[in-house]
Amino acid sequence: MSASEDSDVYCESIRIESKVIYADLRVNARGQYLKLSETGSKRPRSTVLLPASAVKWVYSLLDYYIRESAAGREAGHKELAVENKVFHFSVGSNERGRFLRISESGVSQLSGRHTLIIPCGGDELNGWVVLRDCIRRVGAVVEREAPEQQQLQQQQQQQSQPVADAQHAGEGGSEPRPPPPPPQPQQPPVLDVASSLVVGPGHPPPTLTTSPQGTPVLSCNGRRVFFDIGSTSRGHYMRITEAVDTVATLLEQRQQQQPHPQQAAPPPPPAGASPSQAQAHAQQYGQAPPQQRRQPQLPHGQPERQGG
């Protein structure tokens, strides 16, 4: 498996009313993630990508909405913060019944392609229960093996699969071997998601590093902010650049908490320097050239007036 190639670890599909939900646990060079998609007859395919560490929180949130709705209580809006993403969970209703909306922030929300609409499945909430059980099976695969072991097994399986298929075909089989049966996990622990609006492991803590040029770099929530000090003829400044949107902000020296020491005044031009030499000297040290007095122009043919 190459660094840019994604492989399937576990796949499952379920049907809820007129929709089909796909839960694909995949792995790449960065680790495992869950690709959750839904399709319907009157709606294009929508997909959200969740890190593997968010699977157990999704299970607990689904269990929370099932318990609250079954008890007749109003389940509130929840936000799941994990790594550099935030996922929003909320319950709505229309003429067809209640549904659970799962959306991913930071993407094109207007298109609706990153928002899942999960029907409840009737008064018994069978749709949400089926999805919760599906997420439980996905979580069992995540907890069973580490991502590094998953990648190694995928590589070994890809190398041995052509040989196994050839042997299977030689024995009279015309199709590849069927996939292994899904795991039968135990009931996982339910995390506390009812006590706060924002749940989940949260964002990683900010880190401060140094760039190859020796300037500080702040990394926070998947973004990198660079701090650079410079100077011009007008004084010192700080340039703050955000790597995501490439937005730079210039701060004057008086706005900085720790301004740089002022530079020494430039030396005067050499004695007896001509006006052109004085102008070149001023430009070399970032000074404005001295203003020369302009001589008034006389009409053509009029003699210059002498003193007195």
PDB file of C-alpha atoms in Angstrom:
ATOM      1  CA  MET A   1       0.000   0.000   0.000  1.00  0.00           C
ATOM      2  CA  SER A   2       1.471   3.348  -1.034  1.00  0.00           C
ATOM      3  CA  ALA A   3       1.452   6.433   1.176  1.00  0.00           C
ATOM      4  CA  SER A   4      -1.427   7.980  -0.771  1.00  0.00           C
ATOM      5  CA  GLU A   5      -3.540   4.807  -1.070  1.00  0.00           C
ATOM      6  CA  ASP A   6      -6.540   4.087   1.154  1.00  0.00           C
ATOM      7  CA  SER A   7      -7.585   0.519   1.986  1.00  0.00           C
ATOM      8  CA  ASP A   8     -10.821  -0.859   3.385  1.00  0.00           C
ATOM      9  CA  VAL A   9     -10.624  -2.446   6.836  1.00  0.00           C
ATOM     10  CA  TYR A  10     -14.309  -3.118   7.481  1.00  0.00           C
ATOM     11  CA  CYS A  11     -17.407  -2.233   5.438  1.00  0.00           C
ATOM     12  CA  GLU A  12     -21.091  -2.513   6.265  1.00  0.00           C
ATOM     13  CA  SER A  13     -24.313  -1.133   4.793  1.00  0.00           C
ATOM     14  CA  ILE A  14     -27.742  -0.818   6.394  1.00  0.00           C
ATOM     15  CA  ARG A  15     -31.148   0.304   5.121  1.00  0.00           C
ATOM     16  CA  ILE A  16     -33.299   2.793   7.038  1.00  0.00           C
ATOM     17  CA  GLU A  17     -36.643   3.475   5.360  1.00  0.00           C
ATOM     18  CA  SER A  18     -35.782   4.695   1.842  1.00  0.00           C
ATOM     19  CA  LYS A  19     -32.112   5.376   2.569  1.00  0.00           C
ATOM     20  CA  VAL A  20     -28.984   3.242   2.553  1.00  0.00           C
ATOM     21  CA  ILE A  21     -26.235   4.016   5.067  1.00  0.00           C
ATOM     22  CA  TYR A  22     -22.656   2.952   4.330  1.00  0.00           C
ATOM     23  CA  ALA A  23     -20.094   2.621   7.130  1.00  0.00           C
ATOM     24  CA  ASP A  24     -16.596   2.095   5.711  1.00  0.00           C
ATOM     25  CA  LEU A  25     -13.649   1.873   8.088  1.00  0.00           C
ATOM     26  CA  ARG A  26     -10.557   2.708   6.061  1.00  0.00           C
ATOM     27  CA  VAL A  27      -6.844   3.128   6.702  1.00  0.00           C
ATOM     28  CA  ASN A  28      -4.111   5.167   5.044  1.00  0.00           C
ATOM     29  CA  ALA A  29      -0.690   6.463   5.988  1.00  0.00           C
ATOM     30  CA  ARG A  30      -2.213   8.787   8.608  1.00  0.00           C
ATOM     31  CA  GLY A  31      -4.231   6.064  10.343  1.00  0.00           C
ATOM     32  CA  GLN A  32      -7.809   4.806  10.463  1.00  0.00           C
ATOM     33  CA  TYR A  33     -10.934   6.823   9.714  1.00  0.00           C
ATOM     34  CA  LEU A  34     -14.651   6.138   9.284  1.00  0.00           C
ATOM     35  CA  LYS A  35     -16.334   7.127   6.028  1.00  0.00           C
ATOM     36  CA  LEU A  36     -20.045   7.441   6.810  1.00  0.00           C
ATOM     37  CA  SER A  37     -22.281   7.962   3.760  1.00  0.00           C
ATOM     38  CA  GLU A  38     -26.007   7.948   3.015  1.00  0.00           C
ATOM     39  CA  THR A  39     -27.956   7.844  -0.229  1.00  0.00           C
ATOM     40  CA  GLY A  40     -31.626   8.301  -0.964  1.00  0.00           C
ATOM     41  CA  SER A  41     -33.985   8.394  -3.905  1.00  0.00           C
ATOM     42  CA  LYS A  42     -34.443  12.186  -3.766  1.00  0.00           C
ATOM     43  CA  ARG A  43     -31.090  13.290  -2.365  1.00  0.00           C
ATOM     44  CA  PRO A  44     -27.503  13.029  -3.656  1.00  0.00           C
ATOM     45  CA  ARG A  45     -24.914  11.027  -1.788  1.00  0.00           C
ATOM     46  CA  SER A  46     -23.616  12.707   1.367  1.00  0.00           C
ATOM     47  CA  THR A  47     -20.453  11.780   3.250  1.00  0.00           C
ATOM     48  CA  VAL A  48     -18.687  12.716   6.472  1.00  0.00           C
ATOM     49  CA  LEU A  49     -15.196  11.552   7.401  1.00  0.00           C
ATOM     50  CA  LEU A  50     -14.580  10.855  11.084  1.00  0.00           C
ATOM     51  CA  PRO A  51     -11.249   9.994  12.707  1.00  0.00           C
ATOM     52  CA  ALA A  52     -11.156   6.546  14.284  1.00  0.00           C
ATOM     53  CA  SER A  53     -10.964   8.093  17.760  1.00  0.00           C
ATOM     54  CA  ALA A  54     -14.447   9.579  17.213  1.00  0.00           C
ATOM     55  CA  VAL A  55     -16.221   6.243  16.629  1.00  0.00           C
ATOM     56  CA  LYS A  56     -16.896   5.531  20.314  1.00  0.00           C
ATOM     57  CA  TRP A  57     -18.234   9.071  20.760  1.00  0.00           C
ATOM     58  CA  VAL A  58     -20.594   8.655  17.801  1.00  0.00           C
ATOM     59  CA  TYR A  59     -21.901   5.460  19.389  1.00  0.00           C
ATOM     60  CA  SER A  60     -22.494   7.245  22.716  1.00  0.00           C
ATOM     61  CA  LEU A  61     -24.230  10.167  20.981  1.00  0.00           C
ATOM     62  CA  LEU A  62     -26.569   7.837  19.094  1.00  0.00           C
ATOM     63  CA  ASP A  63     -27.372   6.046  22.346  1.00  0.00           C
ATOM     64  CA  TYR A  64     -28.048   9.422  23.993  1.00  0.00           C
ATOM     65  CA  TYR A  65     -30.536  10.504  21.301  1.00  0.00           C
ATOM     66  CA  ILE A  66     -32.278   7.118  21.441  1.00  0.00           C
ATOM     67  CA  ARG A  67     -32.693   7.239  25.227  1.00  0.00           C
ATOM     68  CA  GLU A  68     -33.835  10.857  25.315  1.00  0.00           C
ATOM     69  CA  SER A  69     -36.331  10.441  22.470  1.00  0.00           C
ATOM     70  CA  ALA A  70     -37.715   7.190  23.910  1.00  0.00           C
ATOM     71  CA  ALA A  71     -38.295   8.949  27.245  1.00  0.00           C
ATOM     72  CA  GLY A  72     -40.118  11.827  25.547  1.00  0.00           C
ATOM     73  CA  ARG A  73     -37.418  14.366  26.407  1.00  0.00           C
ATOM     74  CA  GLU A  74     -36.031  16.972  24.041  1.00  0.00           C
ATOM     75  CA  ALA A  75     -32.489  16.006  23.042  1.00  0.00           C
ATOM     76  CA  GLY A  76     -30.301  19.061  22.608  1.00  0.00           C
ATOM     77  CA  HIS A  77     -27.734  20.013  20.026  1.00  0.00           C
ATOM     78  CA  LYS A  78     -24.285  18.465  20.512  1.00  0.00           C
ATOM     79  CA  GLU A  79     -20.857  19.185  19.053  1.00  0.00           C
ATOM     80  CA  LEU A  80     -18.205  16.497  18.747  1.00  0.00           C
ATOM     81  CA  ALA A  81     -14.680  17.955  18.687  1.00  0.00           C
ATOM     82  CA  VAL A  82     -11.971  15.543  17.617  1.00  0.00           C
ATOM     83  CA  GLU A  83      -8.536  16.334  16.182  1.00  0.00           C
ATOM     84  CA  ASN A  84      -9.007  19.305  13.834  1.00  0.00           C
ATOM     85  CA  LYS A  85     -12.716  18.707  13.076  1.00  0.00           C
ATOM     86  CA  VAL A  86     -16.065  19.510  14.679  1.00  0.00           C
ATOM     87  CA  PHE A  87     -19.211  17.454  13.991  1.00  0.00           C
ATOM     88  CA  HIS A  88     -22.698  18.727  14.821  1.00  0.00           C
ATOM     89  CA  PHE A  89     -25.563  16.484  15.982  1.00  0.00           C
ATOM     90  CA  SER A  90     -29.168  17.693  16.196  1.00  0.00           C
ATOM     91  CA  VAL A  91     -32.701  16.304  15.993  1.00  0.00           C
ATOM     92  CA  GLY A  92     -35.298  17.698  13.593  1.00  0.00           C
ATOM     93  CA  SER A  93     -38.681  16.766  12.225  1.00  0.00           C
ATOM     94  CA  ASN A  94     -40.767  17.188   9.075  1.00  0.00           C
ATOM     95  CA  GLU A  95     -43.907  15.680   7.588  1.00  0.00           C
ATOM     96  CA  ARG A  96     -42.172  12.292   7.318  1.00  0.00           C
ATOM     97  CA  GLY A  97     -41.158  12.138  10.968  1.00  0.00           C
ATOM     98  CA  ARG A  98     -38.113  12.770  13.111  1.00  0.00           C
ATOM     99  CA  PHE A  99     -34.546  12.578  11.891  1.00  0.00           C
ATOM    100  CA  LEU A 100     -31.007  13.015  13.191  1.00  0.00           C
ATOM    101  CA  ARG A 101     -28.769  15.480  11.366  1.00  0.00           C
ATOM    102  CA  ILE A 102     -24.997  14.896  11.428  1.00  0.00           C
ATOM    103  CA  SER A 103     -22.889  17.561   9.741  1.00  0.00           C
ATOM    104  CA  GLU A 104     -19.200  18.329   9.486  1.00  0.00           C
ATOM    105  CA  SER A 105     -18.067  21.925   9.973  1.00  0.00           C
ATOM    106  CA  GLY A 106     -15.442  23.586   7.847  1.00  0.00           C
ATOM    107  CA  VAL A 107     -16.754  22.196   4.544  1.00  0.00           C
ATOM    108  CA  SER A 108     -19.292  23.342   1.968  1.00  0.00           C
ATOM    109  CA  GLN A 109     -22.455  23.221   4.049  1.00  0.00           C
ATOM    110  CA  LEU A 110     -24.557  24.882   1.342  1.00  0.00           C
ATOM    111  CA  SER A 111     -24.221  21.897  -0.969  1.00  0.00           C
ATOM    112  CA  GLY A 112     -25.448  19.488   1.706  1.00  0.00           C
ATOM    113  CA  ARG A 113     -22.938  16.842   0.624  1.00  0.00           C
ATOM    114  CA  HIS A 114     -21.341  16.774   4.075  1.00  0.00           C
ATOM    115  CA  THR A 115     -24.587  16.480   6.044  1.00  0.00           C
ATOM    116  CA  LEU A 116     -26.273  13.176   6.890  1.00  0.00           C
ATOM    117  CA  ILE A 117     -30.026  12.963   7.488  1.00  0.00           C
ATOM    118  CA  ILE A 118     -30.811   9.755   9.414  1.00  0.00           C
ATOM    119  CA  PRO A 119     -34.551   8.897   9.781  1.00  0.00           C
ATOM    120  CA  CYS A 120     -35.602   7.630  13.198  1.00  0.00           C
ATOM    121  CA  GLY A 121     -37.391   4.617  11.690  1.00  0.00           C
ATOM    122  CA  GLY A 122     -40.782   5.042  13.363  1.00  0.00           C
ATOM    123  CA  ASP A 123     -41.979   5.244  16.943  1.00  0.00           C
ATOM    124  CA  GLU A 124     -39.630   2.454  18.010  1.00  0.00           C
ATOM    125  CA  LEU A 125     -36.632   4.419  16.688  1.00  0.00           C
ATOM    126  CA  ASN A 126     -35.492   1.340  14.787  1.00  0.00           C
ATOM    127  CA  GLY A 127     -33.458   3.393  12.321  1.00  0.00           C
ATOM    128  CA  TRP A 128     -31.285   4.982  14.991  1.00  0.00           C
ATOM    129  CA  VAL A 129     -30.948   1.653  16.820  1.00  0.00           C
ATOM    130  CA  VAL A 130     -29.729  -0.104  13.670  1.00  0.00           C
ATOM    131  CA  LEU A 131     -27.182   2.653  13.033  1.00  0.00           C
ATOM    132  CA  ARG A 132     -25.989   2.558  16.648  1.00  0.00           C
ATOM    133  CA  ASP A 133     -25.421  -1.208  16.438  1.00  0.00           C
ATOM    134  CA  CYS A 134     -23.541  -0.741  13.173  1.00  0.00           C
ATOM    135  CA  ILE A 135     -21.253   1.855  14.767  1.00  0.00           C
ATOM    136  CA  ARG A 136     -20.710  -0.544  17.669  1.00  0.00           C
ATOM    137  CA  ARG A 137     -19.387  -3.196  15.284  1.00  0.00           C
ATOM    138  CA  VAL A 138     -17.121  -0.647  13.624  1.00  0.00           C
ATOM    139  CA  GLY A 139     -15.815   0.380  17.040  1.00  0.00           C
ATOM    140  CA  ALA A 140     -14.985  -3.242  17.821  1.00  0.00           C
ATOM    141  CA  VAL A 141     -12.723  -3.374  14.773  1.00  0.00           C
ATOM    142  CA  VAL A 142     -11.045  -0.105  15.779  1.00  0.00           C
ATOM    143  CA  GLU A 143     -10.356  -1.365  19.296  1.00  0.00           C
ATOM    144  CA  ARG A 144      -9.232  -4.809  18.172  1.00  0.00           C
ATOM    145  CA  GLU A 145      -6.043  -3.869  16.375  1.00  0.00           C
ATOM    146  CA  ALA A 146      -3.717  -0.881  16.214  1.00  0.00           C
ATOM    147  CA  PRO A 147      -3.490   1.127  12.967  1.00  0.00           C
ATOM    148  CA  GLU A 148       0.101  -0.050  12.357  1.00  0.00           C
ATOM    149  CA  GLN A 149      -0.985  -3.677  12.541  1.00  0.00           C
ATOM    150  CA  GLN A 150      -3.893  -2.936  10.239  1.00  0.00           C
ATOM    151  CA  GLN A 151      -1.534  -1.538   7.596  1.00  0.00           C
ATOM    152  CA  LEU A 152       0.793  -4.539   7.848  1.00  0.00           C
ATOM    153  CA  GLN A 153      -2.077  -6.991   7.510  1.00  0.00           C
ATOM    154  CA  GLN A 154      -3.450  -5.105   4.525  1.00  0.00           C
ATOM    155  CA  GLN A 155      -0.083  -5.305   2.772  1.00  0.00           C
ATOM    156  CA  GLN A 156       0.219  -9.025   3.472  1.00  0.00           C
ATOM    157  CA  GLN A 157      -3.342  -9.633   2.325  1.00  0.00           C
ATOM    158  CA  GLN A 158      -2.790  -7.765  -0.947  1.00  0.00           C
ATOM    159  CA  GLN A 159       0.342  -9.809  -1.652  1.00  0.00           C
ATOM    160  CA  SER A 160      -1.262 -13.174  -0.869  1.00  0.00           C
ATOM    161  CA  GLN A 161      -4.722 -12.520  -2.322  1.00  0.00           C
ATOM    162  CA  PRO A 162      -3.801 -13.185  -6.003  1.00  0.00           C
ATOM    163  CA  VAL A 163      -2.209 -16.526  -5.039  1.00  0.00           C
ATOM    164  CA  ALA A 164      -5.191 -17.532  -2.901  1.00  0.00           C
ATOM    165  CA  ASP A 165      -7.639 -16.546  -5.634  1.00  0.00           C
ATOM    166  CA  ALA A 166      -5.678 -18.554  -8.191  1.00  0.00           C
ATOM    167  CA  GLN A 167      -5.706 -21.620  -5.958  1.00  0.00           C
ATOM    168  CA  HIS A 168      -9.401 -21.139  -5.304  1.00  0.00           C
ATOM    169  CA  ALA A 169     -10.074 -20.879  -9.048  1.00  0.00           C
ATOM    170  CA  GLY A 170      -7.994 -24.002  -9.677  1.00  0.00           C
ATOM    171  CA  GLU A 171     -10.140 -25.917  -7.236  1.00  0.00           C
ATOM    172  CA  GLY A 172     -13.193 -25.151  -9.330  1.00  0.00           C
ATOM    173  CA  GLY A 173     -14.225 -21.809  -7.858  1.00  0.00           C
ATOM    174  CA  SER A 174     -14.969 -18.990 -10.276  1.00  0.00           C
ATOM    175  CA  GLU A 175     -15.208 -16.105  -7.795  1.00  0.00           C
ATOM    176  CA  PRO A 176     -12.897 -14.740  -5.059  1.00  0.00           C
ATOM    177  CA  ARG A 177     -13.266 -15.903  -1.491  1.00  0.00           C
ATOM    178  CA  PRO A 178     -16.108 -14.283   0.456  1.00  0.00           C
ATOM    179  CA  PRO A 179     -15.205 -11.673   3.103  1.00  0.00           C
ATOM    180  CA  PRO A 180     -14.937 -12.791   6.741  1.00  0.00           C
ATOM    181  CA  PRO A 181     -18.077 -12.508   8.886  1.00  0.00           C
ATOM    182  CA  PRO A 182     -18.520  -9.265  10.870  1.00  0.00           C
ATOM    183  CA  PRO A 183     -17.296  -9.272  14.469  1.00  0.00           C
ATOM    184  CA  GLN A 184     -19.735  -9.767  17.322  1.00  0.00           C
ATOM    185  CA  PRO A 185     -18.622  -7.184  19.881  1.00  0.00           C
ATOM    186  CA  GLN A 186     -19.704  -6.868  23.462  1.00  0.00           C
ATOM    187  CA  GLN A 187     -21.670  -3.888  24.713  1.00  0.00           C
ATOM    188  CA  PRO A 188     -19.147  -1.009  24.845  1.00  0.00           C
ATOM    189  CA  PRO A 189     -19.211   1.525  27.684  1.00  0.00           C
ATOM    190  CA  VAL A 190     -21.375   4.589  27.063  1.00  0.00           C
ATOM    191  CA  LEU A 191     -19.481   7.861  27.437  1.00  0.00           C
ATOM    192  CA  ASP A 192     -20.982  10.899  29.157  1.00  0.00           C
ATOM    193  CA  VAL A 193     -22.352  13.134  26.393  1.00  0.00           C
ATOM    194  CA  ALA A 194     -25.407  14.591  28.149  1.00  0.00           C
ATOM    195  CA  SER A 195     -23.713  16.967  30.584  1.00  0.00           C
ATOM    196  CA  SER A 196     -22.129  19.420  28.126  1.00  0.00           C
ATOM    197  CA  LEU A 197     -22.670  20.914  24.691  1.00  0.00           C
ATOM    198  CA  VAL A 198     -19.210  20.049  23.350  1.00  0.00           C
ATOM    199  CA  VAL A 199     -18.066  16.440  23.778  1.00  0.00           C
ATOM    200  CA  GLY A 200     -15.230  14.313  22.508  1.00  0.00           C
ATOM    201  CA  PRO A 201     -11.478  14.189  23.006  1.00  0.00           C
ATOM    202  CA  GLY A 202     -11.186  17.761  21.750  1.00  0.00           C
ATOM    203  CA  HIS A 203      -8.454  19.454  19.793  1.00  0.00           C
ATOM    204  CA  PRO A 204      -4.794  18.688  20.446  1.00  0.00           C
ATOM    205  CA  PRO A 205      -2.978  21.271  22.607  1.00  0.00           C
ATOM    206  CA  PRO A 206      -1.161  24.108  20.806  1.00  0.00           C
ATOM    207  CA  THR A 207       2.527  23.602  20.133  1.00  0.00           C
ATOM    208  CA  LEU A 208       5.283  26.178  19.589  1.00  0.00           C
ATOM    209  CA  THR A 209       8.183  25.225  17.331  1.00  0.00           C
ATOM    210  CA  THR A 210      10.927  27.002  15.407  1.00  0.00           C
ATOM    211  CA  SER A 211      11.129  27.283  11.635  1.00  0.00           C
ATOM    212  CA  PRO A 212      14.378  26.625   9.707  1.00  0.00           C
ATOM    213  CA  GLN A 213      14.821  30.409   9.554  1.00  0.00           C
ATOM    214  CA  GLY A 214      14.760  30.597  13.356  1.00  0.00           C
ATOM    215  CA  THR A 215      11.329  32.242  13.695  1.00  0.00           C
ATOM    216  CA  PRO A 216       8.574  30.885  15.994  1.00  0.00           C
ATOM    217  CA  VAL A 217       5.727  28.799  14.530  1.00  0.00           C
ATOM    218  CA  LEU A 218       2.470  28.240  16.450  1.00  0.00           C
ATOM    219  CA  SER A 219       0.477  25.095  15.545  1.00  0.00           C
ATOM    220  CA  CYS A 220      -3.132  24.970  16.778  1.00  0.00           C
ATOM    221  CA  ASN A 221      -6.266  23.171  15.520  1.00  0.00           C
ATOM    222  CA  GLY A 222      -4.650  22.094  12.283  1.00  0.00           C
ATOM    223  CA  ARG A 223      -3.369  25.593  11.504  1.00  0.00           C
ATOM    224  CA  ARG A 224       0.127  27.038  11.521  1.00  0.00           C
ATOM    225  CA  VAL A 225       0.887  30.662  12.349  1.00  0.00           C
ATOM    226  CA  PHE A 226       4.292  32.170  11.520  1.00  0.00           C
ATOM    227  CA  PHE A 227       5.807  35.205  13.272  1.00  0.00           C
ATOM    228  CA  ASP A 228       8.463  37.192  11.403  1.00  0.00           C
ATOM    229  CA  ILE A 229      10.216  40.420  12.445  1.00  0.00           C
ATOM    230  CA  GLY A 230      11.303  42.921   9.813  1.00  0.00           C
ATOM    231  CA  SER A 231      12.158  46.575   9.378  1.00  0.00           C
ATOM    232  CA  THR A 232      11.853  49.276   6.762  1.00  0.00           C
ATOM    233  CA  SER A 233      12.659  52.959   6.585  1.00  0.00           C
ATOM    234  CA  ARG A 234       9.489  53.580   8.616  1.00  0.00           C
ATOM    235  CA  GLY A 235      10.503  51.359  11.530  1.00  0.00           C
ATOM    236  CA  HIS A 236      10.144  47.802  12.794  1.00  0.00           C
ATOM    237  CA  TYR A 237       7.117  45.564  12.259  1.00  0.00           C
ATOM    238  CA  MET A 238       5.875  42.041  12.962  1.00  0.00           C
ATOM    239  CA  ARG A 239       4.338  39.940  10.173  1.00  0.00           C
ATOM    240  CA  ILE A 240       1.849  37.279  11.362  1.00  0.00           C
ATOM    241  CA  THR A 241       1.041  34.772   8.599  1.00  0.00           C
ATOM    242  CA  GLU A 242      -1.579  32.014   8.824  1.00  0.00           C
ATOM    243  CA  ALA A 243      -0.682  29.040   6.670  1.00  0.00           C
ATOM    244  CA  VAL A 244      -4.292  28.021   5.927  1.00  0.00           C
ATOM    245  CA  ASP A 245      -5.632  31.239   4.430  1.00  0.00           C
ATOM    246  CA  THR A 246      -2.247  32.967   3.886  1.00  0.00           C
ATOM    247  CA  VAL A 247      -3.367  36.076   5.738  1.00  0.00           C
ATOM    248  CA  ALA A 248      -0.585  38.422   6.874  1.00  0.00           C
ATOM    249  CA  THR A 249      -0.995  41.166   9.481  1.00  0.00           C
ATOM    250  CA  LEU A 250       1.583  43.891  10.054  1.00  0.00           C
ATOM    251  CA  LEU A 251       1.970  45.283  13.546  1.00  0.00           C
ATOM    252  CA  GLU A 252       3.799  48.531  14.144  1.00  0.00           C
ATOM    253  CA  GLN A 253       6.594  48.643  16.660  1.00  0.00           C
ATOM    254  CA  ARG A 254       4.577  50.562  19.242  1.00  0.00           C
ATOM    255  CA  GLN A 255       1.944  47.790  19.244  1.00  0.00           C
ATOM    256  CA  GLN A 256       4.415  45.056  20.149  1.00  0.00           C
ATOM    257  CA  GLN A 257       4.903  44.119  23.759  1.00  0.00           C
ATOM    258  CA  GLN A 258       8.648  43.629  23.279  1.00  0.00           C
ATOM    259  CA  PRO A 259       9.853  46.086  20.617  1.00  0.00           C
ATOM    260  CA  HIS A 260      13.240  45.677  19.067  1.00  0.00           C
ATOM    261  CA  PRO A 261      15.977  48.164  20.060  1.00  0.00           C
ATOM    262  CA  GLN A 262      16.158  51.187  17.823  1.00  0.00           C
ATOM    263  CA  GLN A 263      18.895  51.285  15.263  1.00  0.00           C
ATOM    264  CA  ALA A 264      21.643  53.868  15.519  1.00  0.00           C
ATOM    265  CA  ALA A 265      21.279  57.029  13.458  1.00  0.00           C
ATOM    266  CA  PRO A 266      23.011  56.819  10.058  1.00  0.00           C
ATOM    267  CA  PRO A 267      26.262  58.766   9.643  1.00  0.00           C
ATOM    268  CA  PRO A 268      26.142  62.138   7.887  1.00  0.00           C
ATOM    269  CA  PRO A 269      27.308  62.404   4.287  1.00  0.00           C
ATOM    270  CA  PRO A 270      31.006  63.122   3.739  1.00  0.00           C
ATOM    271  CA  ALA A 271      32.107  66.729   3.935  1.00  0.00           C
ATOM    272  CA  GLY A 272      32.152  68.450   0.602  1.00  0.00           C
ATOM    273  CA  ALA A 273      29.926  65.841  -1.047  1.00  0.00           C
ATOM    274  CA  SER A 274      28.097  66.925  -4.154  1.00  0.00           C
ATOM    275  CA  PRO A 275      24.257  66.953  -4.213  1.00  0.00           C
ATOM    276  CA  SER A 276      24.184  63.689  -6.184  1.00  0.00           C
ATOM    277  CA  GLN A 277      26.544  62.040  -3.686  1.00  0.00           C
ATOM    278  CA  ALA A 278      24.422  63.267  -0.753  1.00  0.00           C
ATOM    279  CA  GLN A 279      21.284  61.887  -2.394  1.00  0.00           C
ATOM    280  CA  ALA A 280      22.908  58.479  -2.958  1.00  0.00           C
ATOM    281  CA  HIS A 281      24.113  58.453   0.658  1.00  0.00           C
ATOM    282  CA  ALA A 282      20.576  59.184   1.938  1.00  0.00           C
ATOM    283  CA  GLN A 283      19.027  56.444  -0.183  1.00  0.00           C
ATOM    284  CA  GLN A 284      21.623  53.962   1.078  1.00  0.00           C
ATOM    285  CA  TYR A 285      20.537  54.516   4.708  1.00  0.00           C
ATOM    286  CA  GLY A 286      16.786  54.723   4.027  1.00  0.00           C
ATOM    287  CA  GLN A 287      16.517  58.519   4.372  1.00  0.00           C
ATOM    288  CA  ALA A 288      14.598  60.878   2.210  1.00  0.00           C
ATOM    289  CA  PRO A 289      16.916  62.817  -0.090  1.00  0.00           C
ATOM    290  CA  PRO A 290      17.447  66.500   0.798  1.00  0.00           C
ATOM    291  CA  GLN A 291      15.110  68.840  -1.001  1.00  0.00           C
ATOM    292  CA  GLN A 292      16.931  71.188  -3.333  1.00  0.00           C
ATOM    293  CA  ARG A 293      15.689  74.725  -3.819  1.00  0.00           C
ATOM    294  CA  ARG A 294      14.412  75.255  -7.289  1.00  0.00           C
ATOM    295  CA  GLN A 295      15.582  78.371  -9.127  1.00  0.00           C
ATOM    296  CA  PRO A 296      12.787  80.478 -10.626  1.00  0.00           C
ATOM    297  CA  GLN A 297      12.633  80.388 -14.372  1.00  0.00           C
ATOM    298  CA  LEU A 298      12.939  83.755 -16.152  1.00  0.00           C
ATOM    299  CA  PRO A 299      11.131  84.626 -19.345  1.00  0.00           C
ATOM    300  CA  HIS A 300      13.119  84.040 -22.473  1.00  0.00           C
ATOM    301  CA  GLY A 301      15.347  86.974 -23.279  1.00  0.00           C
ATOM    302  CA  GLN A 302      14.930  88.760 -19.915  1.00  0.00           C
ATOM    303  CA  PRO A 303      18.284  89.451 -18.191  1.00  0.00           C
ATOM    304  CA  GLU A 304      18.848  88.225 -14.679  1.00  0.00           C
ATOM    305  CA  ARG A 305      18.454  90.974 -12.069  1.00  0.00           C
ATOM    306  CA  GLN A 306      21.602  91.792 -10.184  1.00  0.00           C
ATOM    307  CA  GLY A 307      21.675  92.422  -6.475  1.00  0.00           C
ATOM    308  CA  GLY A 308      20.542  95.860  -5.259  1.00  0.00           C
TER     309      GLY A 308
END
